[in-house]
Short mmCIF file of N, CA, C and O in Angstrom, two decimals:
data_model
loop_
_atom_site.label_atom_id
_atom_site.label_comp_id
_atom_site.label_asym_id
_atom_site.label_seq_id
_atom_site.Cartn_x
_atom_site.Cartn_y
_atom_site.Cartn_z
N MET A 1 284.19 -117.67 -73.97
CA MET A 1 284.22 -116.74 -75.00
C MET A 1 283.92 -117.44 -76.48
O MET A 1 284.51 -118.41 -76.72
N SER A 2 282.81 -116.80 -77.17
CA SER A 2 282.40 -117.67 -78.16
C SER A 2 282.63 -116.78 -79.42
O SER A 2 282.73 -115.26 -79.35
N SER A 3 282.98 -117.19 -80.59
CA SER A 3 283.40 -116.41 -81.90
C SER A 3 282.44 -116.68 -82.86
O SER A 3 281.85 -117.55 -83.04
N THR A 4 282.16 -115.48 -83.69
CA THR A 4 281.22 -115.29 -84.80
C THR A 4 281.81 -116.16 -85.77
O THR A 4 282.87 -115.85 -86.39
N PRO A 5 281.27 -117.23 -86.56
CA PRO A 5 281.76 -117.58 -87.79
C PRO A 5 281.87 -116.51 -88.67
O PRO A 5 280.92 -115.55 -88.73
N PRO A 6 282.89 -116.66 -89.84
CA PRO A 6 282.88 -115.41 -90.83
C PRO A 6 281.56 -115.11 -91.57
O PRO A 6 281.35 -114.06 -92.02
N ALA A 7 280.96 -116.37 -91.76
CA ALA A 7 279.63 -116.10 -92.81
C ALA A 7 278.54 -115.19 -91.79
O ALA A 7 278.33 -114.62 -92.57
N ALA A 8 278.32 -115.68 -90.70
CA ALA A 8 277.28 -115.13 -89.91
C ALA A 8 277.70 -113.35 -89.92
O ALA A 8 277.09 -112.41 -89.67
N ALA A 9 279.25 -113.31 -89.46
CA ALA A 9 279.72 -111.88 -89.30
C ALA A 9 279.38 -111.31 -90.63
O ALA A 9 278.96 -109.99 -90.68
N ALA A 10 279.59 -111.71 -91.85
CA ALA A 10 279.50 -111.03 -93.22
C ALA A 10 278.09 -110.75 -93.45
O ALA A 10 277.51 -109.47 -93.85
N ASP A 11 277.15 -111.71 -92.91
CA ASP A 11 275.58 -111.58 -93.03
C ASP A 11 275.21 -110.27 -91.85
O ASP A 11 274.25 -109.42 -92.37
N THR A 12 275.83 -110.32 -90.69
CA THR A 12 275.36 -109.01 -89.91
C THR A 12 275.95 -107.83 -90.40
O THR A 12 274.90 -106.83 -90.56
N ALA A 13 277.14 -107.58 -90.98
CA ALA A 13 277.49 -106.38 -91.65
C ALA A 13 276.59 -106.10 -92.82
O ALA A 13 276.32 -104.87 -92.75
N ARG A 14 276.12 -106.97 -93.69
CA ARG A 14 275.22 -106.77 -94.69
C ARG A 14 274.00 -106.28 -94.30
O ARG A 14 273.29 -105.27 -94.63
N LEU A 15 273.42 -106.91 -93.39
CA LEU A 15 272.20 -106.80 -92.83
C LEU A 15 272.32 -105.17 -92.21
O LEU A 15 271.40 -104.24 -92.38
N LEU A 16 273.27 -105.04 -91.68
CA LEU A 16 273.49 -103.52 -90.68
C LEU A 16 273.66 -102.58 -91.87
O LEU A 16 272.91 -101.40 -91.76
N ARG A 17 274.22 -102.67 -93.23
CA ARG A 17 274.27 -101.82 -94.19
C ARG A 17 272.80 -101.48 -94.88
O ARG A 17 272.51 -100.36 -94.88
N ARG A 18 272.21 -102.53 -94.82
CA ARG A 18 270.90 -102.54 -95.52
C ARG A 18 269.93 -101.70 -94.22
O ARG A 18 269.25 -100.63 -94.83
N GLY A 19 270.10 -101.80 -93.39
CA GLY A 19 269.34 -101.28 -92.22
C GLY A 19 269.65 -99.72 -92.47
O GLY A 19 268.94 -98.85 -92.01
N PHE A 20 270.98 -99.32 -92.31
CA PHE A 20 271.47 -97.93 -92.63
C PHE A 20 270.96 -97.10 -93.87
O PHE A 20 270.46 -96.12 -93.89
N ALA A 21 270.94 -98.13 -95.00
CA ALA A 21 270.37 -97.39 -96.20
C ALA A 21 268.82 -97.15 -96.10
O ALA A 21 268.68 -96.46 -96.36
N LEU A 22 268.28 -98.04 -95.51
CA LEU A 22 266.66 -97.97 -95.18
C LEU A 22 266.53 -96.59 -94.41
O LEU A 22 265.68 -95.77 -94.63
N GLU A 23 267.21 -96.32 -93.19
CA GLU A 23 267.17 -95.56 -92.24
C GLU A 23 267.69 -94.19 -93.00
O GLU A 23 266.76 -92.98 -92.67
N TYR A 24 268.31 -94.28 -93.64
CA TYR A 24 268.72 -92.89 -94.47
C TYR A 24 267.87 -92.41 -95.34
O TYR A 24 267.57 -91.23 -95.89
N THR A 25 267.19 -93.62 -96.22
CA THR A 25 266.12 -93.34 -97.04
C THR A 25 265.03 -92.80 -96.67
O THR A 25 264.23 -91.77 -97.18
N THR A 26 264.48 -93.33 -95.25
CA THR A 26 263.42 -92.69 -94.46
C THR A 26 263.69 -91.34 -94.06
O THR A 26 262.82 -90.34 -94.07
N LEU A 27 264.97 -90.98 -93.63
CA LEU A 27 265.26 -89.55 -93.31
C LEU A 27 265.15 -88.86 -94.49
O LEU A 27 264.69 -87.58 -94.40
N ALA A 28 265.82 -89.12 -95.68
CA ALA A 28 265.65 -88.12 -96.95
C ALA A 28 263.99 -88.00 -97.26
O ALA A 28 263.95 -86.97 -97.68
N TRP A 29 263.20 -89.06 -97.13
CA TRP A 29 261.86 -89.04 -97.53
C TRP A 29 261.08 -87.74 -96.56
O TRP A 29 260.53 -86.96 -97.14
N ASN A 30 261.49 -87.78 -95.38
CA ASN A 30 260.78 -87.08 -94.26
C ASN A 30 261.48 -85.50 -94.79
O ASN A 30 260.67 -84.67 -94.18
N VAL A 31 262.89 -85.33 -94.96
CA VAL A 31 263.10 -84.34 -95.02
C VAL A 31 262.29 -83.49 -96.46
O VAL A 31 261.94 -82.22 -96.51
N LEU A 32 262.32 -84.34 -97.49
CA LEU A 32 261.59 -83.89 -98.64
C LEU A 32 260.12 -83.62 -98.26
O LEU A 32 259.60 -82.49 -98.95
N GLY A 33 259.57 -84.31 -97.49
CA GLY A 33 257.94 -84.07 -97.05
C GLY A 33 257.85 -82.74 -96.35
O GLY A 33 256.87 -82.03 -96.58
N ILE A 34 258.90 -82.55 -95.46
CA ILE A 34 258.86 -81.26 -94.74
C ILE A 34 258.79 -80.10 -95.90
O ILE A 34 258.37 -79.23 -95.71
N VAL A 35 259.73 -80.09 -96.89
CA VAL A 35 259.82 -79.03 -97.69
C VAL A 35 258.62 -79.08 -98.46
O VAL A 35 257.97 -77.98 -98.55
N VAL A 36 258.21 -80.02 -99.44
CA VAL A 36 256.84 -80.07 -99.74
C VAL A 36 255.43 -79.63 -98.86
O VAL A 36 254.68 -78.77 -99.34
N LEU A 37 255.55 -80.21 -97.69
CA LEU A 37 254.45 -79.58 -96.74
C LEU A 37 254.63 -78.17 -96.19
O LEU A 37 253.79 -77.33 -96.28
N ALA A 38 255.90 -77.59 -96.12
CA ALA A 38 256.02 -76.21 -95.78
C ALA A 38 255.41 -75.33 -97.28
O ALA A 38 254.86 -74.12 -97.01
N ILE A 39 255.96 -75.91 -98.26
CA ILE A 39 255.38 -75.05 -99.61
C ILE A 39 253.92 -75.05 -99.53
O ILE A 39 253.39 -73.86 -99.80
N ALA A 40 253.18 -76.15 -99.51
CA ALA A 40 251.80 -76.32 -99.49
C ALA A 40 251.06 -75.69 -98.23
O ALA A 40 250.10 -74.85 -98.63
N ALA A 41 251.63 -75.38 -97.17
CA ALA A 41 251.21 -75.00 -96.02
C ALA A 41 250.95 -73.61 -96.05
O ALA A 41 250.06 -72.73 -95.86
N ILE A 42 252.22 -72.81 -96.79
CA ILE A 42 252.10 -71.52 -96.97
C ILE A 42 251.33 -71.01 -98.39
O ILE A 42 250.51 -70.11 -98.19
N ALA A 43 251.19 -71.74 -99.37
CA ALA A 43 250.47 -71.55 -100.42
C ALA A 43 248.67 -71.49 -99.88
O ALA A 43 248.08 -70.77 -100.33
N ALA A 44 248.54 -72.59 -99.05
CA ALA A 44 247.42 -72.86 -98.79
C ALA A 44 246.71 -72.10 -97.41
O ALA A 44 245.60 -71.91 -97.17
N LYS A 45 247.69 -71.39 -96.73
CA LYS A 45 247.72 -70.61 -95.56
C LYS A 45 246.73 -71.43 -94.68
O LYS A 45 245.88 -71.23 -93.80
N SER A 46 247.29 -72.92 -94.28
CA SER A 46 246.89 -74.20 -93.90
C SER A 46 247.75 -74.34 -92.39
O SER A 46 248.98 -74.90 -92.51
N VAL A 47 247.22 -74.00 -91.32
CA VAL A 47 247.67 -74.73 -89.97
C VAL A 47 247.89 -76.24 -89.98
O VAL A 47 248.95 -76.46 -89.49
N ALA A 48 246.85 -76.76 -90.49
CA ALA A 48 247.00 -78.29 -90.21
C ALA A 48 247.90 -78.88 -91.10
O ALA A 48 248.81 -79.75 -90.78
N LEU A 49 248.20 -78.20 -92.58
CA LEU A 49 249.59 -78.59 -92.87
C LEU A 49 250.77 -78.50 -92.41
O LEU A 49 251.69 -79.36 -92.34
N ALA A 50 250.74 -77.16 -91.78
CA ALA A 50 252.05 -76.87 -91.22
C ALA A 50 252.06 -77.79 -89.93
O ALA A 50 253.43 -78.32 -89.40
N GLY A 51 251.03 -78.16 -89.11
CA GLY A 51 251.19 -79.02 -88.40
C GLY A 51 251.78 -80.53 -88.68
O GLY A 51 252.48 -81.04 -87.70
N PHE A 52 251.23 -80.98 -89.90
CA PHE A 52 251.49 -82.36 -90.20
C PHE A 52 253.23 -82.29 -90.71
O PHE A 52 253.97 -83.37 -90.44
N GLY A 53 253.53 -81.13 -91.00
CA GLY A 53 254.89 -80.76 -91.14
C GLY A 53 255.93 -81.03 -90.02
O GLY A 53 256.90 -81.45 -90.07
N LEU A 54 255.43 -80.27 -88.92
CA LEU A 54 256.12 -80.36 -87.70
C LEU A 54 255.90 -81.95 -87.22
O LEU A 54 257.28 -82.34 -86.61
N ASP A 55 255.12 -82.73 -87.45
CA ASP A 55 255.33 -84.21 -87.33
C ASP A 55 256.31 -84.99 -87.82
O ASP A 55 257.06 -85.59 -87.09
N SER A 56 256.67 -84.53 -89.20
CA SER A 56 257.68 -85.09 -89.88
C SER A 56 259.09 -84.62 -89.20
O SER A 56 259.74 -85.42 -89.40
N LEU A 57 259.15 -83.65 -88.71
CA LEU A 57 260.31 -83.04 -88.18
C LEU A 57 260.65 -83.84 -86.94
O LEU A 57 261.92 -84.19 -86.68
N ILE A 58 259.57 -84.28 -86.11
CA ILE A 58 259.81 -85.21 -84.95
C ILE A 58 260.33 -86.43 -85.57
O ILE A 58 261.18 -87.13 -85.02
N GLU A 59 259.64 -86.76 -86.87
CA GLU A 59 260.41 -88.22 -87.07
C GLU A 59 261.61 -88.42 -87.50
O GLU A 59 262.32 -89.15 -87.43
N ILE A 60 261.93 -87.10 -88.00
CA ILE A 60 263.41 -86.85 -88.67
C ILE A 60 264.28 -87.08 -87.32
O ILE A 60 265.41 -87.47 -87.25
N GLY A 61 263.95 -86.45 -86.26
CA GLY A 61 264.44 -86.34 -84.96
C GLY A 61 264.72 -87.72 -84.57
O GLY A 61 265.84 -88.31 -84.03
N ALA A 62 263.61 -88.46 -84.46
CA ALA A 62 263.52 -90.16 -84.21
C ALA A 62 264.71 -91.01 -84.98
O ALA A 62 265.32 -91.68 -84.53
N SER A 63 264.66 -90.48 -86.41
CA SER A 63 265.54 -91.15 -87.18
C SER A 63 266.76 -90.95 -86.99
O SER A 63 267.91 -91.87 -86.88
N THR A 64 267.20 -89.82 -86.66
CA THR A 64 268.57 -89.29 -86.20
C THR A 64 269.09 -90.13 -85.06
O THR A 64 270.26 -90.37 -84.83
N VAL A 65 268.21 -90.08 -84.11
CA VAL A 65 268.49 -90.84 -82.94
C VAL A 65 268.76 -92.10 -83.17
O VAL A 65 269.99 -93.01 -82.52
N VAL A 66 267.92 -93.33 -83.98
CA VAL A 66 268.31 -94.44 -84.50
C VAL A 66 269.47 -94.55 -85.22
O VAL A 66 270.38 -95.61 -84.65
N ALA A 67 269.82 -93.72 -86.02
CA ALA A 67 271.20 -93.83 -86.92
C ALA A 67 272.45 -93.51 -85.85
O ALA A 67 273.29 -94.38 -86.19
N GLY A 68 272.21 -92.70 -85.10
CA GLY A 68 273.36 -92.39 -84.21
C GLY A 68 273.59 -93.43 -83.18
O GLY A 68 274.70 -93.58 -82.78
N ASN A 69 272.49 -94.01 -82.60
CA ASN A 69 272.76 -95.09 -81.80
C ASN A 69 272.80 -96.59 -82.00
O ASN A 69 273.09 -97.30 -81.17
N SER A 70 272.73 -96.55 -83.41
CA SER A 70 272.96 -97.96 -84.05
C SER A 70 274.73 -98.25 -84.42
O SER A 70 275.32 -97.58 -84.54
N PRO A 71 274.88 -99.45 -84.04
CA PRO A 71 276.31 -99.94 -84.10
C PRO A 71 276.80 -99.86 -85.58
O PRO A 71 275.97 -99.98 -86.67
N ALA A 72 278.09 -99.17 -85.92
CA ALA A 72 278.48 -99.29 -86.98
C ALA A 72 278.69 -100.77 -88.00
O ALA A 72 279.36 -101.88 -87.07
N PRO A 73 278.50 -101.21 -89.04
CA PRO A 73 278.86 -102.61 -89.66
C PRO A 73 280.29 -102.74 -89.20
O PRO A 73 280.51 -104.12 -88.92
N ALA A 74 281.21 -102.04 -89.47
CA ALA A 74 282.55 -102.33 -89.33
C ALA A 74 282.99 -102.75 -87.92
O ALA A 74 283.68 -104.12 -87.81
N ARG A 75 282.34 -102.31 -86.82
CA ARG A 75 282.59 -102.76 -85.71
C ARG A 75 281.84 -103.73 -85.28
O ARG A 75 282.24 -104.56 -84.57
N THR A 76 280.68 -104.06 -85.67
CA THR A 76 279.80 -105.17 -85.32
C THR A 76 280.32 -106.49 -85.72
O THR A 76 280.25 -107.46 -85.10
N ALA A 77 281.02 -106.36 -86.82
CA ALA A 77 281.46 -107.65 -87.60
C ALA A 77 282.44 -108.27 -86.82
O ALA A 77 282.65 -109.67 -86.62
N SER A 78 283.42 -107.55 -85.89
CA SER A 78 284.60 -108.08 -85.15
C SER A 78 283.91 -108.34 -83.79
O SER A 78 284.85 -108.60 -83.08
N ALA A 79 282.90 -107.46 -83.54
CA ALA A 79 282.38 -107.59 -82.19
C ALA A 79 281.67 -108.79 -81.51
O ALA A 79 281.31 -109.84 -82.31
N ARG A 80 282.01 -109.16 -80.48
CA ARG A 80 281.09 -110.34 -79.72
C ARG A 80 279.82 -110.29 -79.86
O ARG A 80 279.16 -109.24 -79.40
N PRO A 81 279.01 -111.46 -79.74
CA PRO A 81 277.71 -111.34 -79.95
C PRO A 81 277.37 -111.11 -78.56
O PRO A 81 277.56 -111.46 -77.53
N CYS A 82 276.27 -110.50 -78.25
CA CYS A 82 275.36 -110.36 -76.99
C CYS A 82 274.88 -111.50 -76.47
O CYS A 82 274.38 -112.42 -77.21
N ALA A 83 274.85 -111.59 -75.07
CA ALA A 83 274.29 -112.61 -74.72
C ALA A 83 272.75 -113.06 -74.81
O ALA A 83 271.98 -112.37 -74.87
#
């Protein structure tokens, strides 16, 4: 059984926090994009814009899965590294 040095654990926690921040920023950007595309699609009566908005909805689902399946920084800092 090996232990992770404190500096490495701190770096891992910092990188995970950064990763979560980027993931949530992407999620917010896609939500904003859906709102803008919905308004534009209705105003222009464009099926293409509505379809592009649905693509963003799929990206939101993927971002939610990634954020939900990623380890929390607090748990990872004390966890053993994978082999």
